[in-house]
Coordinates of C-alpha atoms in Angstrom, one line a residue:
Chain T
M1 CA 12.2 -65.3 207.2
L2 CA 12.3 -64.6 203.5
E3 CA 9.8 -66.7 201.7
L4 CA 8.9 -68.0 198.3
T5 CA 5.7 -66.8 196.8
R6 CA 2.6 -69.0 196.9
F7 CA 2.9 -69.6 193.2
E8 CA 6.6 -70.6 193.5
K9 CA 5.7 -73.0 196.3
T10 CA 2.9 -74.6 194.3
M11 CA 5.1 -75.0 191.3
I12 CA 7.9 -76.6 193.4
S13 CA 5.4 -79.1 194.9
A14 CA 3.8 -79.9 191.5
R15 CA 7.2 -80.7 190.0
K16 CA 7.6 -83.6 192.4
F17 CA 5.6 -85.6 189.9
P18 CA 7.4 -86.8 186.8
V19 CA 4.2 -86.5 184.8
W20 CA 3.9 -82.8 185.7
R21 CA 7.5 -82.2 184.8
R22 CA 7.1 -83.7 181.4
M23 CA 3.9 -81.8 180.9
E24 CA 5.6 -78.6 181.9
T25 CA 8.4 -79.2 179.4
K26 CA 5.9 -80.0 176.7
A27 CA 3.8 -76.9 177.4
K28 CA 6.9 -74.7 177.3
R29 CA 7.9 -76.2 174.0
V30 CA 4.4 -75.7 172.5
Y31 CA 4.3 -72.1 173.7
L32 CA 7.8 -71.3 172.3
A33 CA 7.0 -73.0 169.0
M34 CA 4.0 -70.7 168.7
A35 CA 5.9 -67.6 169.8
L36 CA 8.7 -68.3 167.4
R37 CA 6.3 -68.7 164.5
T38 CA 4.7 -65.4 165.5
F39 CA 8.1 -63.8 165.5
G40 CA 8.8 -65.3 162.1
A41 CA 5.6 -63.7 160.8
A42 CA 6.5 -60.4 162.6
F43 CA 9.9 -60.5 160.8
E44 CA 8.1 -60.6 157.4
A45 CA 5.6 -57.9 158.3
V46 CA 8.0 -55.4 160.0
T47 CA 10.8 -55.7 157.5
A48 CA 8.3 -55.1 154.7
S49 CA 7.1 -51.8 156.2
S50 CA 9.7 -50.3 158.5
K51 CA 12.2 -47.8 157.1
E52 CA 14.7 -48.6 160.0
C53 CA 14.6 -52.3 159.0
E54 CA 15.2 -51.4 155.4
N55 CA 18.3 -49.4 156.4
E56 CA 19.6 -52.3 158.5
L57 CA 18.9 -54.9 155.8
S58 CA 20.6 -52.9 153.1
Q59 CA 23.9 -53.9 154.7
W60 CA 23.1 -57.6 154.7
E61 CA 24.2 -59.9 151.9
E62 CA 21.4 -61.4 149.8
G63 CA 20.3 -64.9 151.0
R64 CA 21.7 -64.6 154.5
R65 CA 20.0 -67.5 156.4
F66 CA 19.7 -67.5 160.1
A67 CA 17.9 -69.4 162.8
L68 CA 16.3 -68.6 166.2
G69 CA 15.5 -71.3 168.7
V70 CA 16.1 -73.1 171.9
E71 CA 18.7 -75.7 173.0
P72 CA 18.9 -78.7 173.0
S73 CA 16.2 -79.9 170.8
G74 CA 14.2 -76.9 169.6
P75 CA 11.8 -75.5 168.6
Y76 CA 13.6 -73.5 165.9
I77 CA 12.7 -71.3 163.0
T78 CA 14.9 -70.4 160.0
L79 CA 14.7 -67.1 158.2
E80 CA 16.3 -65.7 155.1
K81 CA 17.0 -62.3 153.6
K82 CA 15.3 -62.0 150.3
G83 CA 15.3 -58.7 148.4
R84 CA 14.5 -55.9 150.9
K85 CA 12.8 -58.1 153.4
I86 CA 13.2 -61.2 155.6
R87 CA 11.2 -64.3 154.8
M88 CA 10.5 -67.2 157.1
I89 CA 11.8 -70.4 155.4
G90 CA 10.1 -72.6 158.0
T91 CA 10.4 -74.4 161.3
G92 CA 13.5 -76.3 162.3
L93 CA 17.1 -75.7 161.4
K94 CA 17.4 -75.4 157.6
E95 CA 21.1 -75.0 157.1
P96 CA 21.5 -71.6 158.6
V97 CA 24.9 -69.8 158.5
L98 CA 24.0 -68.2 161.8
S99 CA 21.9 -69.2 164.8
I100 CA 20.9 -67.5 168.0
V101 CA 19.7 -70.2 170.4
F102 CA 18.7 -70.0 174.0
K103 CA 20.6 -72.3 176.4
N104 CA 17.4 -73.6 177.9
L105 CA 13.6 -73.4 177.8
D106 CA 13.4 -71.1 180.8
S107 CA 15.7 -68.5 179.4
A108 CA 13.7 -68.5 176.1
M109 CA 10.4 -68.3 178.1
M110 CA 11.7 -65.1 179.8
V111 CA 12.3 -63.4 176.4
Y112 CA 9.2 -64.8 174.6
T113 CA 6.9 -63.9 177.4
T114 CA 8.4 -60.3 177.2
Y115 CA 9.7 -60.6 180.8
M116 CA 13.1 -59.7 179.5
G117 CA 14.5 -58.0 176.4
V118 CA 16.5 -60.0 173.8
V119 CA 19.4 -57.6 174.2
Q120 CA 19.5 -58.2 177.9
A121 CA 19.2 -61.9 177.5
T122 CA 22.1 -62.1 175.1
A123 CA 24.2 -59.7 177.3
E124 CA 23.5 -62.1 180.2
N125 CA 24.7 -65.0 178.1
R126 CA 21.4 -66.7 178.2
A127 CA 21.7 -67.4 174.4
V128 CA 24.5 -68.9 172.4
I129 CA 25.5 -67.5 169.1
R130 CA 26.8 -69.9 166.5
G131 CA 28.3 -68.2 163.5
D132 CA 29.6 -64.7 162.8
N133 CA 29.3 -62.5 165.9
G134 CA 29.0 -59.2 164.0
K135 CA 26.2 -60.7 161.8
A136 CA 24.4 -61.9 165.0
M137 CA 24.5 -58.4 166.4
E138 CA 22.9 -57.2 163.1
V139 CA 20.1 -59.7 163.6
I140 CA 19.6 -58.6 167.2
R141 CA 19.3 -55.0 166.1
V142 CA 16.6 -56.0 163.6
L143 CA 14.9 -58.0 166.4
E144 CA 14.9 -54.9 168.6
I145 CA 13.2 -52.9 165.9
I146 CA 10.6 -55.6 165.5
M147 CA 10.0 -55.5 169.3
T148 CA 9.6 -51.8 169.1
Y149 CA 6.8 -52.0 166.6
L150 CA 5.1 -55.1 168.1
L151 CA 5.1 -54.5 171.9
P152 CA 3.2 -51.9 173.9
G153 CA 5.0 -49.0 175.5
F154 CA 4.9 -50.3 179.1
I155 CA 6.7 -53.5 178.1
L156 CA 9.3 -51.6 176.1
R157 CA 10.0 -49.3 179.0
K158 CA 10.6 -52.4 181.2
N159 CA 12.8 -54.2 178.6
F160 CA 14.8 -51.5 177.1
R161 CA 17.5 -49.5 178.9
T162 CA 16.3 -46.5 176.9
A163 CA 12.8 -47.1 175.8
P164 CA 12.3 -46.0 172.1
T165 CA 9.6 -43.4 171.5
L166 CA 7.7 -43.6 168.2
S167 CA 6.8 -40.6 166.1
A168 CA 3.4 -40.1 164.5
P169 CA 4.5 -41.5 161.1
Q170 CA 6.0 -44.5 163.0
Y171 CA 2.6 -45.1 164.7
L172 CA 1.1 -45.3 161.2
V173 CA 3.7 -47.8 160.2
M174 CA 2.9 -49.7 163.3
L175 CA -0.8 -49.8 162.3
R176 CA 0.2 -51.0 158.8
I177 CA 2.4 -53.7 160.4
Y178 CA -0.4 -55.0 162.6
V179 CA -2.7 -55.2 159.6
S180 CA -0.1 -57.0 157.5
L181 CA 0.8 -59.3 160.4
V182 CA -2.6 -61.1 160.1
P183 CA -2.0 -62.7 156.6
S184 CA 1.6 -63.4 157.7
L185 CA 0.4 -65.2 160.8
V186 CA -2.2 -67.1 158.7
K187 CA 0.5 -68.2 156.3
T188 CA 2.8 -69.2 159.1
F189 CA 0.4 -71.2 161.1
F190 CA -1.7 -72.9 158.4
Chain D
M1 CA 48.6 -52.5 196.4
Q2 CA 52.2 -53.4 195.5
L3 CA 52.3 -56.1 192.9
P4 CA 54.1 -59.2 194.2
N5 CA 57.2 -60.3 192.3
F6 CA 55.4 -63.6 191.7
Y7 CA 52.0 -65.1 192.4
E8 CA 49.6 -67.7 191.1
H9 CA 45.9 -67.9 191.5
Y10 CA 43.8 -70.8 190.4
C11 CA 40.0 -70.9 190.5
P12 CA 38.4 -72.9 187.6
A13 CA 34.8 -72.5 188.9
K14 CA 32.4 -71.0 186.5
I15 CA 29.9 -69.0 188.4
I16 CA 26.3 -68.7 187.2
A17 CA 24.2 -66.5 189.4
G18 CA 20.8 -65.0 189.2
Q19 CA 17.3 -65.6 188.1
R20 CA 16.6 -69.1 186.8
S21 CA 20.3 -69.9 186.9
L22 CA 19.5 -73.5 187.9
S23 CA 17.9 -74.0 184.4
N24 CA 21.4 -73.4 182.9
L25 CA 23.0 -76.3 184.8
P26 CA 22.3 -79.1 182.4
F27 CA 23.5 -77.0 179.4
E28 CA 26.8 -76.1 181.2
M29 CA 27.2 -79.7 182.3
G30 CA 27.0 -80.8 178.7
R31 CA 29.8 -78.4 177.8
F32 CA 32.0 -80.3 180.3
G33 CA 31.2 -83.5 178.5
T34 CA 29.2 -85.0 181.3
K35 CA 25.8 -86.6 180.8
R36 CA 24.5 -88.3 183.9
A37 CA 24.8 -86.9 187.4
L38 CA 24.6 -88.2 190.9
V39 CA 23.0 -85.6 193.1
V40 CA 23.9 -85.5 196.8
I41 CA 21.5 -83.5 198.8
E42 CA 21.1 -82.8 202.5
E43 CA 17.9 -84.2 204.1
D44 CA 16.4 -80.9 205.2
I45 CA 17.0 -79.3 201.8
Y46 CA 15.4 -82.4 200.2
K47 CA 12.3 -81.8 202.3
T48 CA 12.0 -78.2 200.9
G49 CA 11.4 -79.7 197.5
F50 CA 14.3 -77.8 195.8
I51 CA 15.3 -81.1 194.2
N52 CA 12.1 -80.8 192.1
L53 CA 13.5 -77.6 190.6
L54 CA 16.7 -79.4 189.6
E55 CA 14.7 -82.3 188.2
Q56 CA 12.6 -79.9 186.1
A57 CA 15.8 -78.4 184.7
F58 CA 17.0 -81.8 183.7
T59 CA 13.6 -82.8 182.2
D60 CA 13.9 -79.7 180.0
S61 CA 17.3 -80.9 178.8
E62 CA 18.7 -84.0 177.2
L63 CA 20.9 -84.9 180.2
N64 CA 19.6 -86.8 183.2
I65 CA 20.0 -87.4 186.9
G66 CA 21.3 -90.9 187.5
Q67 CA 20.4 -91.0 191.2
V68 CA 19.6 -88.7 194.1
F69 CA 21.3 -89.4 197.4
S70 CA 19.7 -87.7 200.4
R71 CA 22.0 -87.7 203.4
K72 CA 21.4 -86.7 207.0
N73 CA 22.9 -83.4 208.2
T74 CA 25.7 -85.0 210.0
R75 CA 29.5 -84.9 209.7
V76 CA 30.9 -86.5 206.6
T77 CA 32.4 -89.9 207.4
L78 CA 34.4 -92.3 205.4
G79 CA 31.6 -94.8 205.5
G80 CA 29.1 -92.2 204.2
A81 CA 31.5 -91.2 201.4
R82 CA 31.9 -94.9 200.4
E83 CA 28.1 -95.3 200.2
I84 CA 27.9 -92.4 197.8
A85 CA 30.9 -93.7 195.7
D86 CA 29.3 -97.1 195.4
L87 CA 26.0 -95.6 194.3
F88 CA 27.9 -93.5 191.7
R89 CA 29.4 -96.6 190.2
R90 CA 26.2 -98.7 190.3
S91 CA 24.1 -96.0 188.7
D92 CA 26.7 -95.4 185.9
C93 CA 27.0 -91.6 186.6
D94 CA 29.9 -89.5 185.3
C95 CA 29.7 -86.4 187.5
L96 CA 28.6 -85.3 191.0
I97 CA 26.2 -82.4 192.0
A98 CA 26.2 -81.1 195.5
L99 CA 22.8 -79.5 196.4
G100 CA 22.9 -77.9 199.9
G101 CA 25.4 -76.5 202.2
G102 CA 29.0 -77.3 203.3
E103 CA 28.2 -80.9 204.3
A104 CA 26.7 -81.8 200.9
M105 CA 29.8 -80.3 199.3
D106 CA 32.2 -82.2 201.6
A107 CA 30.3 -85.4 201.0
V108 CA 30.6 -85.0 197.3
K109 CA 34.3 -84.1 197.5
S110 CA 35.0 -87.1 199.7
A111 CA 33.1 -89.5 197.4
A112 CA 35.0 -88.0 194.4
I113 CA 38.3 -89.0 196.1
L114 CA 37.1 -92.5 196.6
I115 CA 35.8 -92.8 193.0
G116 CA 39.1 -91.4 191.7
A117 CA 41.1 -93.8 193.9
N118 CA 39.1 -96.8 192.5
S119 CA 40.3 -99.0 195.3
G120 CA 37.7 -97.6 197.8
E121 CA 40.5 -96.5 200.1
L122 CA 41.6 -93.0 200.9
P123 CA 45.0 -91.9 199.6
S124 CA 47.7 -92.0 202.2
E125 CA 48.9 -88.5 201.4
E126 CA 47.0 -85.3 202.1
R127 CA 48.0 -83.8 198.8
F128 CA 47.4 -86.4 196.1
S129 CA 47.4 -86.5 192.4
M130 CA 44.7 -88.4 190.5
T131 CA 41.8 -87.6 188.2
L132 CA 38.5 -87.1 189.9
P133 CA 35.0 -86.9 188.5
K134 CA 33.7 -83.4 187.8
I135 CA 32.0 -81.7 190.6
F136 CA 29.2 -79.2 190.3
A137 CA 27.8 -77.2 193.2
V138 CA 24.4 -75.7 193.8
P139 CA 24.5 -74.0 197.2
A140 CA 21.2 -73.9 199.0
A141 CA 22.8 -72.1 201.9
Y142 CA 25.5 -69.5 201.5
A143 CA 28.1 -72.1 202.3
P144 CA 31.1 -69.8 202.5
G145 CA 33.7 -71.0 200.0
Y146 CA 33.0 -74.7 200.2
P147 CA 32.5 -75.0 196.4
V148 CA 35.7 -73.1 195.6
T149 CA 38.2 -74.5 197.9
N150 CA 40.6 -77.4 197.0
L151 CA 40.1 -78.8 200.5
V152 CA 37.9 -81.4 202.1
E153 CA 37.4 -82.5 205.7
L154 CA 36.4 -86.1 206.3
F155 CA 36.0 -88.1 209.5
D156 CA 37.8 -91.4 209.4
E157 CA 35.9 -93.7 211.8
G158 CA 38.7 -96.3 211.7
K159 CA 41.3 -93.8 212.8
K160 CA 38.8 -91.9 214.9
K161 CA 40.0 -88.5 213.6
S162 CA 39.3 -85.9 211.0
R163 CA 41.4 -86.1 207.8
Y164 CA 42.0 -83.3 205.3
F165 CA 42.7 -83.7 201.6
F166 CA 43.8 -81.2 199.0
S167 CA 43.4 -81.3 195.3
D168 CA 42.6 -78.7 192.6
D169 CA 40.1 -81.3 191.2
L170 CA 38.1 -80.8 194.4
I171 CA 37.1 -77.3 193.3
A172 CA 33.6 -77.3 191.7
R173 CA 33.7 -76.7 188.0
L174 CA 30.4 -74.9 188.1
V175 CA 28.7 -73.0 191.0
V176 CA 25.1 -72.1 190.5
L177 CA 23.6 -69.5 192.8
D178 CA 19.8 -69.5 192.2
P179 CA 18.0 -67.0 194.4
R180 CA 15.1 -69.4 194.9
L181 CA 17.4 -71.8 196.8
T182 CA 18.7 -69.5 199.5
L183 CA 15.4 -67.9 200.4
K184 CA 14.6 -70.3 203.2
T185 CA 17.7 -69.4 205.1
S186 CA 16.7 -68.0 208.5
A187 CA 17.7 -64.5 209.5
S188 CA 20.3 -65.7 212.1
N189 CA 21.9 -68.1 209.7
R190 CA 22.0 -65.4 207.1
V191 CA 24.0 -63.2 209.5
A192 CA 26.2 -66.0 210.5
Y193 CA 27.1 -66.8 206.9
A194 CA 27.6 -63.1 206.1
M195 CA 29.9 -62.6 209.1
D196 CA 31.8 -65.8 208.1
A197 CA 32.2 -64.3 204.6
L198 CA 33.4 -61.0 206.1
A199 CA 35.9 -62.8 208.4
R200 CA 37.3 -64.9 205.5
S201 CA 37.6 -61.7 203.3
V202 CA 39.4 -59.8 206.1
E203 CA 41.8 -62.7 206.7
A204 CA 42.4 -63.1 203.0
I205 CA 43.5 -59.5 202.8
M206 CA 45.7 -59.8 206.0
E207 CA 47.5 -62.8 204.4
P208 CA 51.2 -61.8 203.9
E209 CA 51.2 -63.3 200.3
V210 CA 48.1 -61.4 199.2
N211 CA 47.8 -61.0 195.4
P212 CA 45.6 -58.5 193.4
I213 CA 43.0 -61.1 192.5
V214 CA 42.5 -62.0 196.1
L215 CA 42.1 -58.3 196.9
I216 CA 39.5 -57.9 194.1
Y217 CA 37.3 -60.8 195.4
A218 CA 37.7 -59.9 199.1
R219 CA 36.8 -56.2 198.4
A220 CA 33.7 -57.3 196.4
A221 CA 32.6 -59.7 199.2
I222 CA 33.1 -57.1 201.9
G223 CA 31.3 -54.4 199.9
L224 CA 28.3 -56.7 199.4
V225 CA 28.1 -57.8 203.0
V226 CA 28.4 -54.2 204.3
K227 CA 25.8 -52.9 201.9
N228 CA 23.2 -55.7 202.2
L229 CA 23.4 -57.2 205.7
E230 CA 20.8 -54.9 207.2
S231 CA 18.3 -55.3 204.4
A232 CA 18.6 -59.1 204.4
L233 CA 17.8 -59.0 208.1
E234 CA 14.5 -57.4 207.9
E235 CA 12.1 -60.1 208.8
G236 CA 9.1 -60.6 206.5
K237 CA 10.5 -58.1 203.9
R238 CA 11.1 -59.8 200.6
E239 CA 14.6 -58.5 200.1
R240 CA 15.7 -61.1 197.5
Q241 CA 18.4 -58.9 196.1
A242 CA 20.1 -58.5 199.5
D243 CA 19.8 -62.3 200.0
Q244 CA 21.4 -63.0 196.6
A245 CA 24.1 -60.4 197.3
L246 CA 25.1 -62.2 200.5
A247 CA 25.1 -65.6 198.7
N248 CA 27.5 -64.0 196.1
A249 CA 29.6 -62.4 198.9
S250 CA 30.1 -65.8 200.5
L251 CA 31.3 -67.3 197.3
Y252 CA 33.7 -64.4 196.6
A253 CA 35.0 -64.6 200.1
G254 CA 35.7 -68.3 199.6
I255 CA 37.6 -67.6 196.4
A256 CA 39.7 -65.0 198.1
F257 CA 40.4 -67.1 201.2
S258 CA 41.1 -70.3 199.2
H259 CA 44.2 -68.7 197.8
A260 CA 46.2 -69.5 201.0
S261 CA 43.5 -71.1 203.2
R262 CA 45.0 -70.0 206.4
G263 CA 44.0 -67.6 209.1
L264 CA 43.7 -67.2 212.8
I265 CA 40.0 -66.6 212.9
A266 CA 39.2 -69.4 210.4
A267 CA 41.3 -71.9 212.3
T268 CA 39.9 -70.9 215.7
A269 CA 36.3 -70.9 214.4
Q270 CA 37.0 -74.4 213.0
G271 CA 38.4 -75.5 216.3
L272 CA 35.4 -74.2 218.1
N273 CA 33.2 -76.1 215.7
C274 CA 35.1 -79.4 216.2
I275 CA 35.0 -79.3 220.0
T276 CA 31.7 -77.5 220.9
G277 CA 29.7 -77.9 217.7
M278 CA 29.4 -74.1 217.4
Q279 CA 28.4 -73.0 213.9
T280 CA 31.6 -71.5 212.3
G281 CA 29.6 -68.5 211.1
I282 CA 28.7 -67.6 214.7
A283 CA 32.2 -68.3 215.9
S284 CA 33.7 -66.1 213.1
S285 CA 31.3 -63.3 214.0
I286 CA 32.4 -63.3 217.6
L287 CA 36.1 -63.7 216.8
L288 CA 36.4 -61.2 213.9
P289 CA 36.7 -57.9 215.8
H290 CA 39.2 -59.4 218.3
G291 CA 41.2 -61.1 215.5
F292 CA 41.2 -57.9 213.5
E293 CA 42.6 -55.9 216.4
M294 CA 45.4 -58.4 217.0
F295 CA 46.6 -58.2 213.4
S296 CA 45.6 -54.7 212.4
E297 CA 48.9 -53.2 213.6
K298 CA 50.9 -55.7 211.6
Y299 CA 48.8 -55.6 208.4
G300 CA 47.4 -52.1 208.8
S301 CA 48.5 -51.0 205.3
Q302 CA 46.9 -54.0 203.6
I303 CA 43.6 -53.4 205.5
G304 CA 43.8 -49.7 204.7
E305 CA 43.6 -50.6 201.0
A306 CA 40.4 -52.5 201.5
A307 CA 38.8 -49.9 203.7
G308 CA 36.9 -48.4 200.8
A309 CA 34.8 -51.5 200.6
F310 CA 33.8 -51.1 204.3
T311 CA 32.6 -47.6 204.1
S312 CA 28.9 -47.4 203.6
K313 CA 26.4 -44.6 203.9
R314 CA 24.1 -46.8 205.8
L315 CA 26.6 -47.5 208.5
S316 CA 28.1 -44.0 208.3
A317 CA 31.7 -45.1 208.8
T318 CA 33.5 -42.1 207.6
E319 CA 36.9 -42.7 209.1
S320 CA 39.7 -43.9 206.8
G321 CA 42.0 -47.0 206.9
V322 CA 42.0 -49.3 209.9
A323 CA 39.7 -46.9 211.9
A324 CA 37.1 -47.2 209.1
V325 CA 37.2 -51.0 209.2
R326 CA 37.0 -50.9 213.0
A327 CA 34.0 -48.6 212.9
S328 CA 32.2 -50.7 210.3
L329 CA 32.9 -53.9 212.2
E330 CA 31.4 -52.4 215.3
A331 CA 28.4 -51.2 213.3
L332 CA 27.9 -54.6 211.8
Q333 CA 28.2 -56.2 215.2
G334 CA 25.6 -53.7 216.4
V335 CA 22.9 -54.8 213.9
S336 CA 23.8 -58.5 214.2
P337 CA 21.5 -60.5 216.5
L338 CA 24.3 -63.1 217.1
P339 CA 26.1 -63.4 220.4
K340 CA 29.0 -61.0 220.9
R341 CA 31.1 -63.2 223.3
L342 CA 31.8 -66.9 223.5
H343 CA 30.3 -67.3 226.9
E344 CA 27.0 -65.7 225.6
A345 CA 27.0 -68.6 223.0
G346 CA 27.2 -71.2 225.8
I347 CA 30.9 -71.9 225.7
I348 CA 32.4 -72.7 229.1
E349 CA 35.9 -71.5 230.0
S350 CA 37.2 -75.1 230.6
E351 CA 36.6 -75.9 227.0
L352 CA 38.9 -73.3 225.7
E353 CA 42.1 -75.3 226.2
R354 CA 40.7 -78.2 224.2
V355 CA 39.6 -75.8 221.5
A356 CA 43.1 -74.3 221.3
E357 CA 44.5 -77.9 220.8
A358 CA 42.0 -78.6 218.1
V359 CA 42.9 -75.4 216.3
R360 CA 46.4 -76.8 215.7
E361 CA 44.8 -79.8 213.8
T362 CA 42.8 -77.7 211.4
P363 CA 44.1 -77.0 207.9
F364 CA 43.8 -73.3 208.4
Y365 CA 46.5 -73.3 211.2
C366 CA 49.9 -72.0 210.1
E367 CA 52.8 -71.7 212.5
S368 CA 54.7 -69.2 210.4
F369 CA 51.7 -66.8 210.4
F370 CA 50.4 -67.2 214.0
N371 CA 51.1 -69.5 216.9
S372 CA 49.2 -71.3 219.7
Q373 CA 49.9 -68.3 221.9
D374 CA 47.9 -66.1 219.5
V375 CA 45.0 -68.6 219.5
A376 CA 44.9 -68.6 223.3
V377 CA 44.9 -64.8 223.4
L378 CA 42.1 -64.6 220.8
L379 CA 40.0 -67.1 222.7
E380 CA 40.6 -65.3 225.9
K381 CA 39.6 -61.9 224.4
A382 CA 36.5 -63.3 222.7
F383 CA 35.4 -65.2 225.8

């Protein structure tokens, strides 16, 4: 007989208790809130250093405000295009013209634990786009570039249909991004 | 195929299939404007703890489960349906979720009729018109087609007979196929469900009024069964993909078959189930090759069109048309651990007459398509 894994069985049994279920929901929310803040910081760091992002953002109108998050009650972050880079406005929905929100915590967890790529998740309708579809695709393209610079190769090969390969100058950019990510993270979290 | 001069096809069920699909249920329910669900679950499924997965999905959302009703794995009766309908009203729910197999689905459909009727009495007509609460289905067995048919069978204790009702509102608005929920299906049940799906698909194609949509679903179902049955049978091997493929095949077969909901094999399998208690999947598996032979001459060209779905490298059926289907069916029967004849399944010859009578009472029986003589011939051949 096909069987569930031991981990799956344990999780199913634990969810019998309402306290566990509430704790699990809370834990997912806390993790996603942190992951989204990290992404917010990554948006700032990568768009400031990457040539590809600069090209993408040159097409965007100034002040485009968009949000990323999870239905039904968050967490969310709101970001905005300012000059040649993207700036994180803060957590929550701050009047975005466009939002890309996951339908549930589990779908968001799959993406923010790098189990699945954001392009695949949106293709599978795991996220809802509210606003202009074309603009949403532009945001997703930037998100892909950010993933390329942030994540190690073995994850990229798993998550991308055609995994991007970085050139030597791009690795230098990557290094610069990691260094500049530290102050961005400090600013975002504290 | 030749496009019919006129056809209609209605299947409002939204299908969500794949990893963590259960987590999507509350979000989609919200889109239908429902907020509080009554969950009807079969007792043995309840024991597996799968209800905990559903409860977690609701805890993650803003919707909630009003009440969980665990029912014994017995035939759905009017009394049982009343109990669920009363609980639905008392717990202030606005939709129903069936978690389990065909019986959970029938229980939910029956309760929905009583809730819609408001009087607690069944409508006098088989085909009725009234608004029913929304139904959502989470199959934990492959449940061939139950969520996507507009039909329900209910045993009326007062009249001591099965009653059948039809309404498009009985079709589930949402069907969630989460791979975690079908993993506990035993190998023999998996084959039975798959063969049932195959039989329904073949009958849907042999239907005189077949339309292109039916053909698409039937072909997809056949293709999935042919390709995945062997892998899903391998004991101990974690072939989740094959398992999920068969679950999807069952659903597609149901959509294809529900277009006309009539067929010699389906009606005879239902008759065998009513009289002897034989699982319809096992009955379909035994009846399929014989039923196919009886109708292949008449509907050979239609079957020929679906033959492509049957050919599979694994089963090395290289012939074309009807011959390819015949070869594939033989190959599938070869790998199936199910009995090949009715007597091997414990049916005694004296029961066949009663079965033939019961077939006439099933909703799948259609005098203009086949008659009681055909049923008798099929039973005799399969015995």
